Structures are given as C-alpha cells and as structure tokens.
Amino acid sequence: MFDVQEELKKLPNCPGVYIMHDNQDNIIYVGKAINLHNRVRSYFRKNIGRGPQIDKMVSLISRFEYIVTDSELEALVLENNLIKEHRPKYNTMLKDDKTYPYIKVTVGENYPRVLFSRQMKKDHSRYFGPYTSAGAVKDTIELINKLYQLRTCSRNLAKEDGKERACLNYHIKQCLAPCQGFVSKEEYREQVKKALDFLNGSYQDTLKELERKMQQASENLEFEEAIRYRDLYNSVKQIAAKQKMEGSDGEDKDIIALAADDQDAVVQVFFVRDGKLIGREHFYMTHVSGIPRAQILQDFVKQFYGGTPFIPRELMLQEEIEDMDVIEQWLTRRRGSRVYLKVPRIGSKEKLVELAAKNAMLVLSQDKERIKREEGRTIGAVKEIAGLLGLSEVNRMEAFDISNISGFANVGSMVVYEKGKPKRSDYRKFKIKTVSGPDDYACMKEVLTRRFVHGMEERKELLEKDFENDLGSFSKFPDLLLMDGGKGQVNVTLKVLEELKLSIPVCGMVKDDNHNTRGLYYNNEEIEIDRGSEGFKLITRIQDEAHRFAIEYHRSLRSKAQVKSVLDEIPGVGPSRRKALMRRFKTIEEVKNADVETLAGLDEIPESVAKGIYDFFHSQDDQK
C-alpha cells in the first residue's frame, strides 16, 4: 500500500522529475523540479490557492514516483520526453502535432537537387524553412527548377552517366542534363549557387538576368522564349512581393504570443528567416483552465521546440517565463549554437510581439464564434428536435433506409449521429437475406431485428465481462430512432422493438410529394417543423445521409453483379484463368471459336480445363 505521507518524507532535496499516477495506475501529470522535496510536497498542502484543475488532479493521485537528475536542465529534457510519450491528462498540452515543410538542397552531391522535405537531418544538405504552406514550398521548388534547370531525378550519375537518353525535362528546358555530360560540374555548381542565393532572399540578380534574357529573345524574334522568361520573371516578382516584413539584422527568429480565456488558449508564432517574415501559424493548447499565462507560454515553448527540427537564434516572447535560463541552455544544446530568449519592451520588436498577440486573440475570438455556430447546427439542433418530441435528452440518433430497384439486391443502411454530428465509424450496411421482392416494410423489419438482436448479444457479453464502458457500435443503443418514411415504417419499427422488449422513441421523417422533408411523424401524429430552423436542417441532413449511404451500397452491389462473366460459370475457370483468357482472346466470341489445342496453349489453362471450356460453349450450341 502506497502511503503518501510516508513517501513525502523520503523525497530528496535535488533536481528531478516527478510522475503522478491515479488509482488505475494511469500517469495523470508529469513535472520537473529544482528541488523534488519542496515541489512535490507543495501539492499536498491545503488551502494554498492552486486552482480547481490542480485541486482536481491532486484528489486523483494514488501514488507518485520520481527520477533524480544531476541538473535542472536534465530534468527539463526528461520532463519533455515523458510528456510527449505519455500525454498526461493534467499537463497543458500542445494540441497540434504538425511537421512543417522544408526546402532541402543536397549540396553534398556532385550535382545537387532541390527537394521537398518534412524532416531536417544531418546529411550534408542545406535546409530552408520551416514554411507554413506545403503548397507554397512545392511551387517555389518548381520555380527554382525552371529558373536554374537543376536535375530532379534520383539517378546515381557516377554509375549511370550517359547510359540512358536525356529525359523530358531536358527537352523542355527544365534540366541541364548532367547525366549526359551536357554541363560541367563547375557550370552546374554555379546554377546551384544562384538557387541558394534565391532561397536566401536575393531576388534582384535573378530578376535582372530574366529581364535581360526576355528582351534579348524578343529582339531575336524568339517570342516563345520571351514569353517563357516573362512568366518566370512574374513568378519571381510574386514571391519577392510576399516578403513584406523585413528586418535589418537578417536573423532567424520566432515571435511568440498567446491569447487565453477561462477554457482555451491560442499561441501565435511568426516565423522570421533571414530578417523576413515567411509565415505564421497558430496552435491550440488544452488543459489550460486555471493555469497562469506565463506557464502556458512556457509549456508551449518546451513542447513545440522539443519536436521541431529547426530552432532559430532568437525566441521573442510576450512575457517572462519561469525557466528562461534553463530553456535557453536546452535549446542552445539542441541547436548547436547560442539561442536567446528575449522579452522585447520597446521598438519594432515589441510591435511584432503585439501583432502576434492581436492575431492570437483574433483566432481565439473567431474560433469561439465558429464553435457557437457549430453548436447551433449540431447540439442546438438536437435540443430543438428533443423539445418538439417532448424528450428530456437526445444524444445518439440512428436513421435507417432501404434501397432496391424492382426488388433487386435489397439493402439497408444505418447512419449514426451523436451530438448532431455524423459518427461514420458506427455506420452499418445490411444486405437483405430473407426478402426477395420490393417489400420495404419486410426489409426494414429484417434490418432492425438484426441490428438490435446483434446489439443485445454484444451488450450481454460485455456486461458479463464488466466492460460496460466499452460498448461498441451495435451494443450502444440510440436515444431516438429516425425512420425514412411515415406511419408505415414507424409501426414496423415499434413492432420489432416490442418483440425484443426494447423501449426506444421512434420518429418518422416524412417527405412531401416532391420528395423533400416535410415534418416528423411521432406518437401517431405529424409534427410540423419550421423549415428555417436548425432542427429541420439537421433532420434533412440525416435523411439525405441515410438515403445516400443506402444508394451507395446498392450501387456497389450492382457494379459487382455487372462484372460477372459467363466464363465464371465454367468449372475450373476462376478469376486468374478468366483474366488469362481475356488477355489472349479479347472477347467471349473469340474464346468460343477457339479449339481445344489453342486454349491449352495458354500457360494458365491445362488441357482438361481447355476441353471443359470448349465443351461448355459447344454443348450449348448442340442443345440449341
């Protein structure tokens, strides 16, 4: 038995990481401390104003453990690794696990290439970025290859030089064809240098050269060439124009600020490379209730820069954070050269931080509005439907539909909505087994019976194993059943539920003569809904989704039936032999006209099967 008070007495007075566990032995919090003895004991003191979230976390602690380190820096690194590994419930967490794109120039190769990369490795290449738009990176790489005609292939040029003809890129003037020896290593390297200058933001030389070539081509009446250079010139100008914010220092820096309310926090980062703002990104932080702003900012810095491969020389922060010096040491070690954490107070740098903060606040406020609108479309709409039907609470809704064409391939669909949103992982298809004609009521009875009998069996098994919290898609029953139709479908459903001794509200989704949703049929009466309301719109979406899902399944079965070949009816002919026959003979008529010897000439067709194929077609002719 873990005795908290006794274990607190044993805590050492040294740096380290502490790990809190609940009674299920789940890790619920990981922290670091300069002094483990003082820090861990502080959680178990009463009335010290920690905030409701920390109080809740402490109430769940069943035991704790700790790892001693030699320094606070080692503790910070270990804490960061453990948080990423276990993602504890009560740690403030960076919600976005993004990998940002880089432009990679393989300067270690004899004939370097410019590539798209999601990782930054120690491989003798030069990396530019990170960038926030993968599309923009790909466009830039395409432009560079057009400008400087660098190779894009992965050939080993030392071994394959001249063995194959020049590829299409050479003929459309997008590669200098080093594989053919059409360019010397020195000339090619000069083009690579220009590409590196371009990526470093030096556009003027390239623009001047393109303008010169454009004018020269025009004077020589080479108008297609002139147009090509003009398009390249405009593309370069467009990229240059995007770099609007420039600094005189030409340094790499990230500007970081946050906006927070009682429940949510958004961190905004401006990425400045070589003194130019190349992009920005916002990040959501979870579990921030009651956490000080400086702590949220510190947690972001540790988690984000613990995962990104590129660390700039400066991080400009909105406010001071507690572990400023330790984090500086850690980032310096990761970068391999000095990193500075600064809080600008005056001048243009302070204005940049203010701008990042304004953007973070804008994202937070807009997101709140979006969430409100989304809740109106989903949770608000569900509450409206529940109110119309007089139900206290509706969370899970299931809708069913039947699809067939003149009784062919009867199928049923089940779509699921939880809190007003589709839960596609719980959608189910049913191929009707007991009904052979166009009888929608009988089909619906089979679908519902199979759905709930399966669910009852699954639920019984889980409850016997005490897995009540692990109910699956069938064992989890709906709060409301929505049927595609009126009185008839509702009565069929009520009869199935009565036979299975289940009590679930059933509502019909009624359509008008134009096949548009008109209202609801519930408790033997039709209920009108305001056609402009969110509840009506949700009912329409659910009805359309159930119909779409059934039609889609029916269409797939029809497609499979249509690809069935007469060859499938011949004993000994399976899919592989059928494909071999069709590759050789192209049409069924040619197979039919082939003799046994010709059929047996195929590697896949033994003589006995060839004779069976021949007899199949010609015995049918004889019978006629």
Tab-separated table of C-alpha atoms in Angstrom, residues 563-568 573-583 588 605:
chain	number	residue	atom	x	y	z
A	563	VAL	CA	-18.795	-7.571	-63.938
A	564	LYS	CA	-19.798	-11.218	-63.575
A	565	SER	CA	-18.703	-13.058	-66.742
A	566	VAL	CA	-20.166	-16.119	-68.477
A	567	LEU	CA	-16.687	-17.629	-68.001
A	568	ASP	CA	-17.364	-17.763	-64.231
A	573	VAL	CA	-12.223	-21.303	-64.532
A	574	GLY	CA	-11.538	-18.903	-61.678
A	575	PRO	CA	-10.541	-15.211	-61.693
A	576	SER	CA	-6.901	-15.778	-62.769
A	577	ARG	CA	-7.812	-18.151	-65.662
A	578	ARG	CA	-10.621	-15.820	-66.732
A	579	LYS	CA	-8.121	-12.916	-66.901
A	580	ALA	CA	-5.668	-15.059	-68.889
A	581	LEU	CA	-8.392	-15.966	-71.408
A	582	MET	CA	-9.497	-12.352	-71.847
A	583	ARG	CA	-5.903	-11.140	-72.253
A	588	ILE	CA	-16.115	-14.058	-75.330
A	605	ILE	CA	-5.010	-23.365	-68.850
